[in-house]
Amino acid sequence: MDIKILNQTAIQMVASSKGILALDESHGTIQKRFDSLGIEVNEENRRSYRDMLLKTNSLSNYISGAILFDETIRQKTTEGKSFPKYLNEIGIIPGIKVDTGAKPFSCHKNEKITEGLDNLPQRMDEYSNLGAKFAKWRAVITIGEDIPSSACMVANAHALARYASICQAVDIVPIVEPEVLMDGSHDINKCFEVTNITQSILFEALDKLNVNFSGIILKPNMVTSGSNCKTQSSAEEISELTIKSLENNVPKDVPGIAFLSGGQSDKSASNNLSCINKINTNPWKITFSYGRALQLEAMKKWRGDNKNNSEAQKIIGNRAYLNSLAASGKYNLEMENK
Ligand code: 13P
């Protein structure tokens, strides 16, 4: 483990006014997204969609890193260059999702445990040879009647810590993602309570396994009301409680925090991120690592037809630009549709 390399990569991943593009949807997830728009699901469509996104003009002005899926890291651009090589050439750091998904958690109804530790050191060596400089592992915590259980939070935190340690051994920066889902009718205070304890258990687990905090990026959820809650909180409330949980739990030597969007609309995800940055007085860089909130509108425009590439690229380019403003607290909703 070379902590200097890890720290350098982590700092580049959260460089000022830049964030991370998550395009690491598993086959199942991309199928769901393509199906909902009537896009034919096959390997070439998955490749050309990602090719279109990554060829967006000036993308590297706003995007520091791109999270790829196992299939994508082995695929090539239309011109025949491997995606990691292409990304390096345009100044975007290639990363890779390495978990194998959130599966039912034994003896714990409605809860999930993320799998993928088996053979992870060998897979990590392979990904490193393919050009990955950082990785991602997502744990899922669900709020519901009598859940989350402490068992679920502890087991997921332990898996995240094992993954992070395996990454750091080969100088790959782990993005550590404990996602408390927005699904449900709970209010923002419940989300705060669960996010706070999830982050607390996580950092204890990372510490126990000697994970070096200056060589990780945290990818948390924002603290919001459940998506079916009657009272939806303001950006100010969201920002305040999100920062409070981070301040309670995240060591100051963590270089950066890159939020997931988790089903928020693209505008809310930008607005909340900007508000969080406006009130943040902590040393961490705070930015985005969005999937849906960066891509969905562009995917709708693309719809499986490369004739729509330039229109779709305008949309994702603008979204990436607006989120880069949000990463410095300079976005506001009036900037939409200009
Ligand atoms: P969303 O921004 O769509 O939540 O995706 C980010 C991600 O990488 C989830 O693991």
CSV table of C-alpha atoms in Angstrom, one decimal, residues 25 27 29 45 98-99 113 132 153 181 185 194 238 257 285 313 325 328 335:
chain,number,residue,atom,x,y,z
A,25,GLU,CA,-25.2,0.1,-13.8
A,27,HIS,CA,-26.9,-5.6,-16.5
A,29,THR,CA,-30.2,-2.0,-13.7
A,45,ASN,CA,-26.5,-0.7,-27.2
A,98,VAL,CA,-16.6,-4.3,-7.8
A,99,ASP,CA,-19.5,-5.4,-5.6
A,113,ILE,CA,-26.3,-7.6,2.3
A,132,ALA,CA,-8.9,1.2,-12.8
A,153,MET,CA,-25.7,-2.2,9.4
A,181,LEU,CA,-32.5,4.3,0.7
A,185,SER,CA,-42.9,7.2,4.1
A,194,VAL,CA,-30.5,5.9,10.5
A,238,ILE,CA,-31.6,18.6,4.0
A,257,ILE,CA,-17.4,13.2,0.0
A,285,LYS,CA,-14.4,18.5,-0.5
A,313,GLN,CA,-24.7,15.1,-25.2
A,325,LEU,CA,-21.3,24.8,-10.1
A,328,SER,CA,-18.8,25.0,-5.3
A,335,MET,CA,-30.2,28.5,-13.9
